[in-house]
PDB file of C-alpha atoms in Angstrom:
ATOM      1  CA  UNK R   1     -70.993  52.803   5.807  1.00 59.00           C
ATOM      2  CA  UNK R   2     -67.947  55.478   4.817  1.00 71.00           C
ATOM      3  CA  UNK R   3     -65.010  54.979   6.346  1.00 76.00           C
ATOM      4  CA  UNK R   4     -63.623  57.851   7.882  1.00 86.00           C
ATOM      5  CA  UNK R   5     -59.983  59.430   6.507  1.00 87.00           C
ATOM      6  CA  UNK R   6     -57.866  58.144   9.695  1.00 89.00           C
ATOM      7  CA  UNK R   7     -59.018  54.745   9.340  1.00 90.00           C
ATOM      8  CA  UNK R   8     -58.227  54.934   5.718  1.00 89.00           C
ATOM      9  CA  UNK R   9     -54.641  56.622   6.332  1.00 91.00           C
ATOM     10  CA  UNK R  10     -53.592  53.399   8.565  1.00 92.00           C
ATOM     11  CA  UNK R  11     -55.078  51.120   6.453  1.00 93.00           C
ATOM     12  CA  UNK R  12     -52.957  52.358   3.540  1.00 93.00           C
ATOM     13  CA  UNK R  13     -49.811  53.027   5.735  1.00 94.00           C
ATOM     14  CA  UNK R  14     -50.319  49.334   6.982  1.00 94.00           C
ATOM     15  CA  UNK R  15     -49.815  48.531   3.451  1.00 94.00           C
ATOM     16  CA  UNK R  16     -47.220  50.312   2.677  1.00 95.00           C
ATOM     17  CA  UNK R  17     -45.223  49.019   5.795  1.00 94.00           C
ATOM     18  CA  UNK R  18     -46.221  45.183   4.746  1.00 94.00           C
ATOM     19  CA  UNK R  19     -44.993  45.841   1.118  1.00 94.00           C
ATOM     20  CA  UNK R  20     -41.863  47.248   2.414  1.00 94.00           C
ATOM     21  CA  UNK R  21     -41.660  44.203   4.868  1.00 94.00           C
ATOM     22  CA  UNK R  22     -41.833  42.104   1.602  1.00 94.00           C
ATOM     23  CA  UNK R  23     -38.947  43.576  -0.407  1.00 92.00           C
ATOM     24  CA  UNK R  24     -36.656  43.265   2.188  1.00 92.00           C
ATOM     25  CA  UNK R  25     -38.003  39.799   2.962  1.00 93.00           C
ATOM     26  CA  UNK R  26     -37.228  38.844  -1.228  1.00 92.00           C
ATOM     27  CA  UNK R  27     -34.001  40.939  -0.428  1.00 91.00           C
ATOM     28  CA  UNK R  28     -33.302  38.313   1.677  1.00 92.00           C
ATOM     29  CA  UNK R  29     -34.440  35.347  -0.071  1.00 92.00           C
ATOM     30  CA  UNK R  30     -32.607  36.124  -2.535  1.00 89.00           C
ATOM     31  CA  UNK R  31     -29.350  36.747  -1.067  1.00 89.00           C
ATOM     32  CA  UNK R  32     -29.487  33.157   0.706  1.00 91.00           C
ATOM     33  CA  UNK R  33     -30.330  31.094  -2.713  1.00 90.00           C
ATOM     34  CA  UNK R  34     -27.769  33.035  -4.088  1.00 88.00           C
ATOM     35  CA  UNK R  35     -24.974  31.949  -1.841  1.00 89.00           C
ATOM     36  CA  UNK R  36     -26.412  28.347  -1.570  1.00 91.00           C
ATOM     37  CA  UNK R  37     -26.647  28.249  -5.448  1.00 90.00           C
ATOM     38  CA  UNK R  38     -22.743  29.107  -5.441  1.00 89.00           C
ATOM     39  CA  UNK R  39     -21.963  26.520  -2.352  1.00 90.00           C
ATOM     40  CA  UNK R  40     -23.973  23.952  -4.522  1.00 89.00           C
ATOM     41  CA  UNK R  41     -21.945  24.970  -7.986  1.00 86.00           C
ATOM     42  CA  UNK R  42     -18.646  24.843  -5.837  1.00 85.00           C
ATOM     43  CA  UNK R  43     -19.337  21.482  -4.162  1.00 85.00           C
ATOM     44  CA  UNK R  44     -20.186  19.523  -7.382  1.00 83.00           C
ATOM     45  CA  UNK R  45     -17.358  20.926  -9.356  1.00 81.00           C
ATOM     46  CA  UNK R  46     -15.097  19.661  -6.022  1.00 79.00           C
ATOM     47  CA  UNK R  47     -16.946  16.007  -6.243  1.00 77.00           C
ATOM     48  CA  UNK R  48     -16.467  16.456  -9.776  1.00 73.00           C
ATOM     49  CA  UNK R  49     -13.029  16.762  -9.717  1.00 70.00           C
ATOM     50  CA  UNK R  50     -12.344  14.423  -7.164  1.00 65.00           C
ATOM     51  CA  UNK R  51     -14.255  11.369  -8.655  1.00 62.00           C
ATOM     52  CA  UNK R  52     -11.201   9.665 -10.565  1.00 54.00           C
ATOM     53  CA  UNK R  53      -9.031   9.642  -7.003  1.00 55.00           C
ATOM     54  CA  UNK R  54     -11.530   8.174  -5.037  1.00 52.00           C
ATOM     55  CA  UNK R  55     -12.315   5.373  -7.582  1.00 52.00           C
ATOM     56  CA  UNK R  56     -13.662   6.895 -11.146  1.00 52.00           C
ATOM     57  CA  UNK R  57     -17.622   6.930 -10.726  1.00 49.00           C
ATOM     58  CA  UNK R  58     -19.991   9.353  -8.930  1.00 47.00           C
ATOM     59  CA  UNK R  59     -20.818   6.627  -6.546  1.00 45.00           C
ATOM     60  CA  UNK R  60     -17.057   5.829  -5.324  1.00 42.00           C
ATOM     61  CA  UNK R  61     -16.561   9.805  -5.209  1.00 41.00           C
ATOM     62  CA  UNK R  62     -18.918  10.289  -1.880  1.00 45.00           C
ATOM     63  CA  UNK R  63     -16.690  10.269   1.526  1.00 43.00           C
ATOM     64  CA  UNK R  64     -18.271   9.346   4.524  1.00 41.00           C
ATOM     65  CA  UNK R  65     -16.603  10.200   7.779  1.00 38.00           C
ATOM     66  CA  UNK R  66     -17.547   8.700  10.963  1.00 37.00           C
ATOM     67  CA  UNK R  67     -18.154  11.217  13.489  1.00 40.00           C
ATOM     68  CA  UNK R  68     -15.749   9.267  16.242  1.00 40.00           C
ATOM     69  CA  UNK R  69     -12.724   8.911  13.293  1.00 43.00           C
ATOM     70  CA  UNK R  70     -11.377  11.769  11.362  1.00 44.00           C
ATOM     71  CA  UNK R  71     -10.100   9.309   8.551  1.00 46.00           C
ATOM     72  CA  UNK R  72     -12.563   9.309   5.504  1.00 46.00           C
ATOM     73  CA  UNK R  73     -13.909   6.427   4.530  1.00 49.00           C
ATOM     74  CA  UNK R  74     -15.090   5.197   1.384  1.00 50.00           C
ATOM     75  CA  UNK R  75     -18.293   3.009   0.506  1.00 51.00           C
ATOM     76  CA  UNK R  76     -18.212   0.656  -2.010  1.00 54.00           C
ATOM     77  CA  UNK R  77     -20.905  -0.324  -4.045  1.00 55.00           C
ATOM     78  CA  UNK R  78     -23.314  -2.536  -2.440  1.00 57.00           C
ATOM     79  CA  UNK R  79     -21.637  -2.057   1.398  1.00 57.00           C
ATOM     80  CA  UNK R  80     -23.604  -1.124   4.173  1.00 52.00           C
ATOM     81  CA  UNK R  81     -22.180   1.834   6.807  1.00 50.00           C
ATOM     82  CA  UNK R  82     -22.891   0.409  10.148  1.00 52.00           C
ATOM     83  CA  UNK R  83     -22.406   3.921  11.412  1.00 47.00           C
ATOM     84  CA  UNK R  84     -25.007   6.196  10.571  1.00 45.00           C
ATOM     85  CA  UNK R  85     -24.236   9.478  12.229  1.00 47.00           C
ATOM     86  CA  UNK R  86     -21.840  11.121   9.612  1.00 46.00           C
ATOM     87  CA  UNK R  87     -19.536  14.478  10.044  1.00 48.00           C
ATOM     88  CA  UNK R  88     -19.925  16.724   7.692  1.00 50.00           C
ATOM     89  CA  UNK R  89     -16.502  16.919   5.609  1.00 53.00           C
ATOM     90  CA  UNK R  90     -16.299  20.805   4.965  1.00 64.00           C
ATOM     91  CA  UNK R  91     -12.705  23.032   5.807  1.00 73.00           C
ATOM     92  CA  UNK R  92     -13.036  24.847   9.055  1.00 79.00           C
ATOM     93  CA  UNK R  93     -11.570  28.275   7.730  1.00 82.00           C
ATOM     94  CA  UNK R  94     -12.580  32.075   8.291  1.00 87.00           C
ATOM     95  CA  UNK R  95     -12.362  34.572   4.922  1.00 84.00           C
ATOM     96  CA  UNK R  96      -9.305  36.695   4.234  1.00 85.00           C
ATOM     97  CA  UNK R  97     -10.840  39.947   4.150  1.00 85.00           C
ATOM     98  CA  UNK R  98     -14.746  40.420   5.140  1.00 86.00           C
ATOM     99  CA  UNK R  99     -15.941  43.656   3.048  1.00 88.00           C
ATOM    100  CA  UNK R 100     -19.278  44.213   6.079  1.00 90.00           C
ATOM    101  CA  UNK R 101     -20.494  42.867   8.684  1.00 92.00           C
ATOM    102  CA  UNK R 102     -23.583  41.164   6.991  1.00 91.00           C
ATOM    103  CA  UNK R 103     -20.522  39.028   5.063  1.00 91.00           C
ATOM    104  CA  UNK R 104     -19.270  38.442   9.097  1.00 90.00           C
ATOM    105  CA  UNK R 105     -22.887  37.220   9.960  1.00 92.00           C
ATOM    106  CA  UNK R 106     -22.921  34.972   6.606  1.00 91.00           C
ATOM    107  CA  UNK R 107     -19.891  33.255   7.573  1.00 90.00           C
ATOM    108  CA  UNK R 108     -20.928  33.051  11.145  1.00 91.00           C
ATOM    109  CA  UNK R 109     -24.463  31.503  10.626  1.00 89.00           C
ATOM    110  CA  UNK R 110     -23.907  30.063   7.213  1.00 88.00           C
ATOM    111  CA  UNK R 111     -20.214  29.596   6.069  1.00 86.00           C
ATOM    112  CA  UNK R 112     -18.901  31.344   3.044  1.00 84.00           C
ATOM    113  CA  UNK R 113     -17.433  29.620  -0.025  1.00 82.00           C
ATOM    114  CA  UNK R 114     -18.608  26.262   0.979  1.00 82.00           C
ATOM    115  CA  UNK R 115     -16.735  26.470   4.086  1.00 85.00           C
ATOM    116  CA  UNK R 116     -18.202  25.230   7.767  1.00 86.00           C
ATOM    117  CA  UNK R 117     -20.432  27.954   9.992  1.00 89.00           C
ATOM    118  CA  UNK R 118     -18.022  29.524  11.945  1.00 89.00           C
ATOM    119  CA  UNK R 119     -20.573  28.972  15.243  1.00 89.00           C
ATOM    120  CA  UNK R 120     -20.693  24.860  14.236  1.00 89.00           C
ATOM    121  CA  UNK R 121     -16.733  25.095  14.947  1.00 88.00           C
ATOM    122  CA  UNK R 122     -15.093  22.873  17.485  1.00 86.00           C
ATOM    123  CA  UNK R 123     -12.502  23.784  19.742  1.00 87.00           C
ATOM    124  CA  UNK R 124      -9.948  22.242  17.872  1.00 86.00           C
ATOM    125  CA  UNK R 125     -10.505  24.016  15.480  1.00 85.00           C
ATOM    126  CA  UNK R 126     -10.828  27.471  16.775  1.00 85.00           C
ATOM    127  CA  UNK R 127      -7.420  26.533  18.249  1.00 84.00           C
ATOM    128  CA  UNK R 128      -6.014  25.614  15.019  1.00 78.00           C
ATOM    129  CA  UNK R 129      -3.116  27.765  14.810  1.00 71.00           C
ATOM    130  CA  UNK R 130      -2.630  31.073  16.129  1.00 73.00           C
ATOM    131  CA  UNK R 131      -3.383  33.247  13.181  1.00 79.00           C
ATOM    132  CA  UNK R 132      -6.627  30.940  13.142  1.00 83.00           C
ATOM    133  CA  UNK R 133      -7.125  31.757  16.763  1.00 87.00           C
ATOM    134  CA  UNK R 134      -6.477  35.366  17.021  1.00 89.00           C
ATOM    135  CA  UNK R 135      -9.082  36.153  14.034  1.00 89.00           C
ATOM    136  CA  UNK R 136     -11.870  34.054  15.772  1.00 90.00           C
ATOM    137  CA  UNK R 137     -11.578  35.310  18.999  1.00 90.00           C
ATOM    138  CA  UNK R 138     -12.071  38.954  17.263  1.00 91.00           C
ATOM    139  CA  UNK R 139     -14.667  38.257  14.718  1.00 91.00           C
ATOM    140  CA  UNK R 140     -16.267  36.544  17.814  1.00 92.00           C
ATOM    141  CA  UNK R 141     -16.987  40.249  19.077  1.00 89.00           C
ATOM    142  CA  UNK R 142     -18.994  41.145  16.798  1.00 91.00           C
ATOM    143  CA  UNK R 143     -20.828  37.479  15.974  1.00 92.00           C
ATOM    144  CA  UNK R 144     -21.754  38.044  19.914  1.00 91.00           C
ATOM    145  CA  UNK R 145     -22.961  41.518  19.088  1.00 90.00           C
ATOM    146  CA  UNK R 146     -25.303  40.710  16.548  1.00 91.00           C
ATOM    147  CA  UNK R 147     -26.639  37.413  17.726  1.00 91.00           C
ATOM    148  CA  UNK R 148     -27.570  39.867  21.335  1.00 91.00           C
ATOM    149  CA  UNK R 149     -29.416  41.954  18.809  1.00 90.00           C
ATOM    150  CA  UNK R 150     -30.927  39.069  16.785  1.00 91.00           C
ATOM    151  CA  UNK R 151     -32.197  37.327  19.372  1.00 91.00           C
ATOM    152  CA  UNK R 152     -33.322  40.388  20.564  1.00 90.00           C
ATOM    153  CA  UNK R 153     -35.516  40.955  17.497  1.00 91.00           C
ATOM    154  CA  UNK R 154     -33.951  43.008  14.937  1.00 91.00           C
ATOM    155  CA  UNK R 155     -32.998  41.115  11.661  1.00 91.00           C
ATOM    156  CA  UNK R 156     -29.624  40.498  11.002  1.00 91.00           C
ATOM    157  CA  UNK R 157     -29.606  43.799   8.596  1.00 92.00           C
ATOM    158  CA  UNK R 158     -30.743  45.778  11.322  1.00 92.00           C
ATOM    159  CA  UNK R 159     -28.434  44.556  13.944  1.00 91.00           C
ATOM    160  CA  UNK R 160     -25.068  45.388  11.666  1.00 91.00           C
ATOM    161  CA  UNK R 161     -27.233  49.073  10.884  1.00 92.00           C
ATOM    162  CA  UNK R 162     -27.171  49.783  14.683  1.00 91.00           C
ATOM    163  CA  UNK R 163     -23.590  48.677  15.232  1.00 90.00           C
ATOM    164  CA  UNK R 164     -22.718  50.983  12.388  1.00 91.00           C
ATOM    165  CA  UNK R 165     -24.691  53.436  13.743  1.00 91.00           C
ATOM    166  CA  UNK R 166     -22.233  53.561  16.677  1.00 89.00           C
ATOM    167  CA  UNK R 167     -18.957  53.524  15.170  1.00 89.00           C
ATOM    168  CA  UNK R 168     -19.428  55.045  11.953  1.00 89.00           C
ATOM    169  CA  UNK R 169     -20.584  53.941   8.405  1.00 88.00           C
ATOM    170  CA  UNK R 170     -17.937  54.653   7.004  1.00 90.00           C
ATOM    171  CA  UNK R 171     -15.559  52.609   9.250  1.00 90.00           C
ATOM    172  CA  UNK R 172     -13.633  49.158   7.933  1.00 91.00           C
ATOM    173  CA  UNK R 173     -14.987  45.989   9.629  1.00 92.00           C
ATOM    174  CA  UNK R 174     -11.204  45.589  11.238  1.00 92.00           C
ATOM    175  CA  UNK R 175     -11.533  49.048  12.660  1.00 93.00           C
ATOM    176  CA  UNK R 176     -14.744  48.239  14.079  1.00 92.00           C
ATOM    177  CA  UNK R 177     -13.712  45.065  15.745  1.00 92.00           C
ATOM    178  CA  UNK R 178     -10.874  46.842  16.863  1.00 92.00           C
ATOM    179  CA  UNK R 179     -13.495  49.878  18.647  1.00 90.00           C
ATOM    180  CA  UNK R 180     -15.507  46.637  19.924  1.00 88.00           C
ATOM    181  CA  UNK R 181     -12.867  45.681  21.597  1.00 88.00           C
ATOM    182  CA  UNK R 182     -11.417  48.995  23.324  1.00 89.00           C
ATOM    183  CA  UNK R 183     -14.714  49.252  24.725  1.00 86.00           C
ATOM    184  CA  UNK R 184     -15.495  45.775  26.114  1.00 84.00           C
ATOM    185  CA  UNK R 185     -11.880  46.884  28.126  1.00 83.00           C
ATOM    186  CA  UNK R 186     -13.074  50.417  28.894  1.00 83.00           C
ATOM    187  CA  UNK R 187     -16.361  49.803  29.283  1.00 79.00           C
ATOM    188  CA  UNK R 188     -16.814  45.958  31.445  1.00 73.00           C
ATOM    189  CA  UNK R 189     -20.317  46.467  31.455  1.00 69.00           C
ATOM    190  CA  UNK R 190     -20.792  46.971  27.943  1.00 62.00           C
ATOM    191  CA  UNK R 191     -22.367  49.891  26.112  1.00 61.00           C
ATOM    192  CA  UNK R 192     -22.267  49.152  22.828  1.00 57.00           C
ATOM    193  CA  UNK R 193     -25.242  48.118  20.251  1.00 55.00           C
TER     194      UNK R 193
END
């Protein structure tokens, strides 16, 4: 049998939308090993460094914190921890100066430079100073923004598209934080993305 010439048009547009689907999906990919290749090179160069304080050998080097006491502890060779839920022992710290809002989502879901996910933050921590404070609770407008959309289905890509789409491409990341804000005030319901 012939197929006819719509059947053959979807077919082909079905593969063109599936290929497209894959590039941004190796996009993707890509980006992530990327950033946990450079959390990887970052952490061994700090063990690395750090070995001959905490006892000269690879082995002596690996702190283990005790999710109940904030004092590291170290393991000798041969001891035992008797506690086996550990924290994990990475600064709690946002980045100076965000260049888009996919580098807000990174930090948000991932961390950035090795440092902890800002959504796996504690209160104490959040509270951690005032500067510290104030640039959660704005960054927070937009992490709330885009996890609505995610979980919404768009991608994380096409969650900071629509926001952009809204306030302007060409608009800073402060400046859009700052029109977030104005119109969660002006606007209780919410309109935004």
């Amino acid at each position: 049998e012939m197929m006819s010439d719509e059947t053959a048009r979807t077919i082909v547009a079905r593969l063109e939308r599936l290929e497209r689907i894959q590039v941004q999906t190796q996009i993707q990919f890509n980006s992530l090993l990327s950033d946990l290749r450079t959390f990887c090179g970052n952490q061994f160069k700090l063990l690395s460094k750090k070995k001959r304080s905490y006892g000269g050998t690879m082995q002596g080097s690996q702190v283990r914190q005790r999710t109940l006491n904030s004092e590291p502890r170290l393991l000798r060779q041969g001891e035992v921890d008797e506690a086996p839920d550990l924290a994990e022992v990475r600064p709690a710290d946002l980045s100076k100066k965000p260049r888009s809002l996919m580098d807000l989502w990174r930090e948000y879901e991932l961390g950035i430079d090795g440092k902890k996910p800002a959504k796996m933050w504690n209160k104490h921590e959040i509270n951690n100073g005032g500067k510290m404070k104030q640039k959660y609770w704005r960054r927070n407008h937009v992490w709330k923004v885009m996890a609505r959309l995610v979980r919404g289905g768009r991608t994380a890509e096409l969650a900071a598209n629509e926001i952009q789409k809204v306030y302007g491409f060409q608009m800073s990341v402060t400046k859009i934080i700052d029109s977030l804000i104005k119109d969660k005030h002006r606007y209780p319901g919410g309109i935004h993305p």
